PDB file of C-alpha atoms in Angstrom:
ATOM      1  CA  MET A 473       4.195   7.551  31.923  1.00  0.00           C
ATOM      2  CA  ASP A 474       5.449   6.347  28.636  1.00  0.00           C
ATOM      3  CA  ASP A 475       6.042   2.605  27.787  1.00  0.00           C
ATOM      4  CA  VAL A 476       9.943   2.603  26.898  1.00  0.00           C
ATOM      5  CA  ALA A 477      11.569  -1.133  25.792  1.00  0.00           C
ATOM      6  CA  THR A 478      14.280  -1.551  28.541  1.00  0.00           C
ATOM      7  CA  PRO A 479      17.316  -4.254  28.050  1.00  0.00           C
ATOM      8  CA  PRO A 480      17.372  -7.163  30.246  1.00  0.00           C
ATOM      9  CA  ARG A 481      18.352  -7.059  33.400  1.00  0.00           C
ATOM     10  CA  SER A 482      21.681  -9.142  34.239  1.00  0.00           C
ATOM     11  CA  GLY A 483      20.611 -12.847  35.399  1.00  0.00           C
ATOM     12  CA  SER A 484      16.934 -12.346  33.469  1.00  0.00           C
ATOM     13  CA  ALA A 485      15.934 -15.145  31.444  1.00  0.00           C
ATOM     14  CA  GLU A 486      15.193 -12.620  28.531  1.00  0.00           C
ATOM     15  CA  THR A 487      18.220 -12.973  25.853  1.00  0.00           C
ATOM     16  CA  VAL A 488      20.010  -9.843  24.600  1.00  0.00           C
ATOM     17  CA  GLU A 489      18.697 -10.096  21.135  1.00  0.00           C
ATOM     18  CA  SER A 490      14.988  -9.756  22.852  1.00  0.00           C
ATOM     19  CA  GLY A 491      15.985  -6.818  24.958  1.00  0.00           C
ATOM     20  CA  VAL A 492      17.732  -5.046  21.865  1.00  0.00           C
ATOM     21  CA  LEU A 493      14.392  -6.068  19.979  1.00  0.00           C
ATOM     22  CA  ALA A 494      12.360  -4.516  22.321  1.00  0.00           C
ATOM     23  CA  ALA A 495      14.516  -1.648  22.425  1.00  0.00           C
ATOM     24  CA  LEU A 496      14.391  -1.256  18.757  1.00  0.00           C
ATOM     25  CA  THR A 497      10.710  -1.093  18.489  1.00  0.00           C
ATOM     26  CA  GLY A 498      10.103   1.216  21.312  1.00  0.00           C
ATOM     27  CA  LEU A 499      12.360   3.317  19.385  1.00  0.00           C
ATOM     28  CA  MET A 500      10.828   3.115  15.946  1.00  0.00           C
ATOM     29  CA  SER A 501       7.517   3.246  17.242  1.00  0.00           C
ATOM     30  CA  ARG A 502       7.811   6.347  19.424  1.00  0.00           C
ATOM     31  CA  TRP A 503      10.609   8.000  16.802  1.00  0.00           C
ATOM     32  CA  SER A 504       7.909   7.240  13.661  1.00  0.00           C
ATOM     33  CA  SER A 505       4.781   8.240  15.428  1.00  0.00           C
ATOM     34  CA  SER A 506       2.711  11.101  14.157  1.00  0.00           C
ATOM     35  CA  ASP A 507       3.061  12.774  17.455  1.00  0.00           C
ATOM     36  CA  VAL A 508       6.560  13.212  17.714  1.00  0.00           C
ATOM     37  CA  GLN A 509       6.934  13.803  13.817  1.00  0.00           C
ATOM     38  CA  SER A 510       4.376  16.536  13.901  1.00  0.00           C
ATOM     39  CA  ARG A 511       6.090  18.036  17.020  1.00  0.00           C
ATOM     40  CA  ILE A 512       9.284  18.556  15.619  1.00  0.00           C
ATOM     41  CA  ALA A 513       7.935  20.072  12.251  1.00  0.00           C
ATOM     42  CA  GLN A 514       6.225  22.731  14.377  1.00  0.00           C
ATOM     43  CA  GLY A 515       9.187  22.992  16.775  1.00  0.00           C
ATOM     44  CA  VAL A 516      10.665  24.206  13.493  1.00  0.00           C
ATOM     45  CA  GLY A 517       7.870  26.477  12.301  1.00  0.00           C
ATOM     46  CA  VAL A 518       7.316  24.393   9.480  1.00  0.00           C
ATOM     47  CA  ALA A 519       2.843  23.141   9.068  1.00  0.00           C
ATOM     48  CA  LEU A 520       3.733  19.401   8.086  1.00  0.00           C
ATOM     49  CA  ASP A 521       1.954  16.241   8.879  1.00  0.00           C
ATOM     50  CA  ALA A 522       3.912  13.270   9.995  1.00  0.00           C
ATOM     51  CA  SER A 523       3.863  11.701   6.513  1.00  0.00           C
ATOM     52  CA  GLU A 524       5.128  15.130   5.286  1.00  0.00           C
ATOM     53  CA  VAL A 525       8.301  15.435   7.452  1.00  0.00           C
ATOM     54  CA  ARG A 526       8.963  11.151   6.850  1.00  0.00           C
ATOM     55  CA  ALA A 527       8.856  11.986   3.156  1.00  0.00           C
ATOM     56  CA  ILE A 528      11.048  15.079   3.342  1.00  0.00           C
ATOM     57  CA  TYR A 529      13.557  13.097   5.271  1.00  0.00           C
ATOM     58  CA  VAL A 530      13.320   9.957   2.533  1.00  0.00           C
ATOM     59  CA  LEU A 531      14.229  12.583   0.182  1.00  0.00           C
ATOM     60  CA  GLY A 532      16.998  14.248   1.920  1.00  0.00           C
ATOM     61  CA  MET A 533      18.495  10.380   2.573  1.00  0.00           C
ATOM     62  CA  ARG A 534      18.355  10.018  -1.042  1.00  0.00           C
ATOM     63  CA  GLY A 535      20.397  12.839  -2.178  1.00  0.00           C
ATOM     64  CA  GLY A 536      17.099  15.154  -2.677  1.00  0.00           C
ATOM     65  CA  ALA A 537      15.448  13.236  -5.177  1.00  0.00           C
ATOM     66  CA  ALA A 538      13.483   9.796  -6.067  1.00  0.00           C
ATOM     67  CA  ARG A 539      11.457   8.291  -8.130  1.00  0.00           C
ATOM     68  CA  PRO A 540       7.812   8.518  -6.855  1.00  0.00           C
ATOM     69  CA  SER A 541       7.459   4.560  -6.957  1.00  0.00           C
ATOM     70  CA  GLU A 542      10.910   4.650  -4.976  1.00  0.00           C
ATOM     71  CA  LEU A 543       9.494   7.539  -2.417  1.00  0.00           C
ATOM     72  CA  ALA A 544       5.862   5.564  -2.121  1.00  0.00           C
ATOM     73  CA  HIS A 545       7.976   2.442  -1.605  1.00  0.00           C
ATOM     74  CA  GLN A 546      10.517   3.865   1.164  1.00  0.00           C
ATOM     75  CA  LEU A 547       7.486   5.380   3.314  1.00  0.00           C
ATOM     76  CA  HIS A 548       5.118   1.818   2.956  1.00  0.00           C
ATOM     77  CA  LEU A 549       2.526   3.887   0.917  1.00  0.00           C
ATOM     78  CA  THR A 550       0.583   2.833  -2.292  1.00  0.00           C
ATOM     79  CA  ARG A 551       1.385   4.946  -5.277  1.00  0.00           C
ATOM     80  CA  PRO A 552      -1.863   6.619  -5.329  1.00  0.00           C
ATOM     81  CA  THR A 553      -1.354   7.665  -1.664  1.00  0.00           C
ATOM     82  CA  ALA A 554       2.221   8.709  -2.314  1.00  0.00           C
ATOM     83  CA  SER A 555       1.122  10.746  -5.616  1.00  0.00           C
ATOM     84  CA  LYS A 556      -1.440  12.668  -3.260  1.00  0.00           C
ATOM     85  CA  LEU A 557       1.838  13.097  -0.997  1.00  0.00           C
ATOM     86  CA  ILE A 558       3.537  14.472  -3.301  1.00  0.00           C
ATOM     87  CA  ALA A 559       0.700  17.051  -4.381  1.00  0.00           C
ATOM     88  CA  ARG A 560       0.725  18.213  -1.037  1.00  0.00           C
ATOM     89  CA  LEU A 561       4.559  18.604  -0.869  1.00  0.00           C
ATOM     90  CA  ALA A 562       4.516  20.457  -4.403  1.00  0.00           C
ATOM     91  CA  ALA A 563       1.670  22.575  -3.763  1.00  0.00           C
ATOM     92  CA  ASP A 564       3.345  24.199  -0.588  1.00  0.00           C
ATOM     93  CA  GLY A 565       6.485  24.506  -2.666  1.00  0.00           C
ATOM     94  CA  LEU A 566       8.684  21.823  -0.963  1.00  0.00           C
ATOM     95  CA  VAL A 567       9.222  19.440  -4.109  1.00  0.00           C
ATOM     96  CA  GLU A 568       8.857  19.580  -7.859  1.00  0.00           C
ATOM     97  CA  LYS A 569       8.302  16.810  -9.934  1.00  0.00           C
ATOM     98  CA  THR A 570      10.950  16.621 -13.136  1.00  0.00           C
ATOM     99  CA  VAL A 571      11.632  14.477 -15.947  1.00  0.00           C
ATOM    100  CA  ASP A 572      14.298  11.915 -14.967  1.00  0.00           C
ATOM    101  CA  PRO A 573      17.531  12.902 -16.508  1.00  0.00           C
ATOM    102  CA  SER A 574      18.824   9.272 -16.987  1.00  0.00           C
ATOM    103  CA  ASP A 575      15.376   8.511 -18.388  1.00  0.00           C
ATOM    104  CA  GLY A 576      13.496  11.223 -19.975  1.00  0.00           C
ATOM    105  CA  ARG A 577      10.159   8.831 -19.874  1.00  0.00           C
ATOM    106  CA  ALA A 578       9.919   8.710 -15.974  1.00  0.00           C
ATOM    107  CA  ALA A 579       9.655  11.060 -13.262  1.00  0.00           C
ATOM    108  CA  VAL A 580      11.460  12.152 -10.443  1.00  0.00           C
ATOM    109  CA  VAL A 581      10.126  13.964  -7.513  1.00  0.00           C
ATOM    110  CA  ARG A 582      12.935  16.652  -6.047  1.00  0.00           C
ATOM    111  CA  LEU A 583      13.635  18.850  -3.150  1.00  0.00           C
ATOM    112  CA  THR A 584      13.050  22.623  -3.721  1.00  0.00           C
ATOM    113  CA  GLU A 585      15.458  25.093  -2.202  1.00  0.00           C
ATOM    114  CA  SER A 586      12.603  25.770   0.614  1.00  0.00           C
ATOM    115  CA  GLY A 587      12.279  21.799   0.623  1.00  0.00           C
ATOM    116  CA  GLU A 588      15.985  21.617   1.310  1.00  0.00           C
ATOM    117  CA  HIS A 589      15.796  24.367   4.055  1.00  0.00           C
ATOM    118  CA  THR A 590      13.083  22.566   5.394  1.00  0.00           C
ATOM    119  CA  LEU A 591      15.047  19.374   5.310  1.00  0.00           C
ATOM    120  CA  THR A 592      18.051  21.225   7.284  1.00  0.00           C
ATOM    121  CA  ARG A 593      15.701  22.575   9.782  1.00  0.00           C
ATOM    122  CA  LEU A 594      14.431  19.359  10.420  1.00  0.00           C
ATOM    123  CA  ARG A 595      17.712  17.288  10.518  1.00  0.00           C
ATOM    124  CA  SER A 596      18.679  20.219  13.077  1.00  0.00           C
ATOM    125  CA  ALA A 597      15.381  19.425  15.419  1.00  0.00           C
ATOM    126  CA  GLY A 598      16.584  15.674  15.443  1.00  0.00           C
ATOM    127  CA  ASP A 599      20.110  16.014  16.057  1.00  0.00           C
ATOM    128  CA  GLY A 600      18.865  18.570  19.210  1.00  0.00           C
ATOM    129  CA  LEU A 601      16.509  15.361  20.256  1.00  0.00           C
ATOM    130  CA  ILE A 602      19.357  13.198  20.186  1.00  0.00           C
ATOM    131  CA  ALA A 603      21.587  15.637  22.130  1.00  0.00           C
ATOM    132  CA  HIS A 604      19.083  15.553  24.913  1.00  0.00           C
ATOM    133  CA  ALA A 605      18.352  11.879  25.038  1.00  0.00           C
ATOM    134  CA  THR A 606      21.969  11.653  25.658  1.00  0.00           C
ATOM    135  CA  GLN A 607      22.589  14.423  27.651  1.00  0.00           C
ATOM    136  CA  GLY A 608      25.387  13.323  30.359  1.00  0.00           C
ATOM    137  CA  TRP A 609      26.704  11.023  27.927  1.00  0.00           C
ATOM    138  CA  THR A 610      30.910  10.964  27.637  1.00  0.00           C
ATOM    139  CA  ALA A 611      31.847  11.958  24.101  1.00  0.00           C
ATOM    140  CA  GLU A 612      33.156   8.097  23.827  1.00  0.00           C
ATOM    141  CA  GLU A 613      29.337   6.672  24.989  1.00  0.00           C
ATOM    142  CA  SER A 614      27.718   8.829  21.767  1.00  0.00           C
ATOM    143  CA  SER A 615      30.470   7.993  19.348  1.00  0.00           C
ATOM    144  CA  ALA A 616      30.390   3.749  20.485  1.00  0.00           C
ATOM    145  CA  LEU A 617      26.562   4.359  20.343  1.00  0.00           C
ATOM    146  CA  ALA A 618      26.689   5.819  16.819  1.00  0.00           C
ATOM    147  CA  ASP A 619      29.404   3.239  15.540  1.00  0.00           C
ATOM    148  CA  LEU A 620      27.184   0.355  16.950  1.00  0.00           C
ATOM    149  CA  LEU A 621      24.150   1.508  15.657  1.00  0.00           C
ATOM    150  CA  GLY A 622      25.542   2.244  12.173  1.00  0.00           C
ATOM    151  CA  ARG A 623      26.978  -1.620  12.193  1.00  0.00           C
ATOM    152  CA  PHE A 624      23.614  -3.007  13.596  1.00  0.00           C
ATOM    153  CA  VAL A 625      21.557  -1.171  10.681  1.00  0.00           C
ATOM    154  CA  ASP A 626      24.363  -2.720   8.178  1.00  0.00           C
ATOM    155  CA  GLY A 627      24.168  -5.836   9.494  1.00  0.00           C
ATOM    156  CA  LEU A 628      20.368  -5.748   9.752  1.00  0.00           C
ATOM    157  CA  MET A 629      20.042  -4.358   6.101  1.00  0.00           C
ATOM    158  CA  ARG A 630      22.043  -7.483   5.221  1.00  0.00           C
ATOM    159  CA  ALA A 631      20.051 -10.238   7.102  1.00  0.00           C
ATOM    160  CA  THR A 632      16.665  -8.745   5.472  1.00  0.00           C
ATOM    161  CA  PRO A 633      17.359  -8.713   2.139  1.00  0.00           C
ATOM    162  CA  ILE A 634      13.676  -7.650  -0.009  1.00  0.00           C
ATOM    163  CA  PRO A 635      12.132 -10.861  -1.608  1.00  0.00           C
ATOM    164  CA  PRO A 636      12.187 -11.025  -4.996  1.00  0.00           C
ATOM    165  CA  ASP A 637       8.616 -11.786  -4.891  1.00  0.00           C
ATOM    166  CA  ASP A 638       7.778  -8.479  -2.904  1.00  0.00           C
ATOM    167  CA  PRO A 639       5.390  -6.759  -5.635  1.00  0.00           C
ATOM    168  CA  VAL A 640       6.278  -3.312  -4.079  1.00  0.00           C
ATOM    169  CA  ALA A 641      10.070  -3.558  -4.467  1.00  0.00           C
ATOM    170  CA  ALA A 642       9.818  -4.867  -7.771  1.00  0.00           C
ATOM    171  CA  ARG A 643       7.881  -1.895  -8.851  1.00  0.00           C
ATOM    172  CA  ALA A 644       9.871   0.515  -7.087  1.00  0.00           C
ATOM    173  CA  SER A 645      13.401  -1.307  -8.704  1.00  0.00           C
ATOM    174  CA  SER A 646      11.279  -1.596 -12.021  1.00  0.00           C
ATOM    175  CA  THR A 647      13.108   0.411 -15.118  1.00  0.00           C
ATOM    176  CA  GLU A 648       9.099   1.264 -16.306  1.00  0.00           C
ATOM    177  CA  PRO A 649       8.867   4.835 -16.418  1.00  0.00           C
ATOM    178  CA  GLU A 650       6.471   6.455 -14.467  1.00  0.00           C
ATOM    179  CA  PRO A 651       4.097   9.379 -16.153  1.00  0.00           C
ATOM    180  CA  ASN A 652       5.206  12.944 -15.628  1.00  0.00           C
TER     181      ASN A 652
END
């Protein structure tokens, strides 16, 4: 049986915040696990490992393109590890590395048409998992979850700004060009 975090019961000594933290930790652990991400990819007929799936998602969230350093930061990878990941995705025809149109000295990783198609299939599979998890919910309950979760994420982003001394964040937001 999976260890799934549950919110505190009424009258519990556990705070609501502790219950939210436990549920969020359980969700993040389960959703981002290599097993779940690989199964999602296999389910839509693509042979990608978990890091490749996450890279496709991140590029999709960023409009289909990002600098290699930004991708590394978002995926919590070192630049050399991100470079190897980008090379694998490029070899599979899912991304291409091009010159940044806003700074000709920098590189940008961009989803190819095949990468966009893969992203669409992965998102569809994710939508299916969410539909399955909320099966039996009313439309109002599903809508409330989406609204509250969006508000929660916005609040969390405001509450956890990137520290100015974070070397990875500093490199990711640097104006230094990346080699092509």
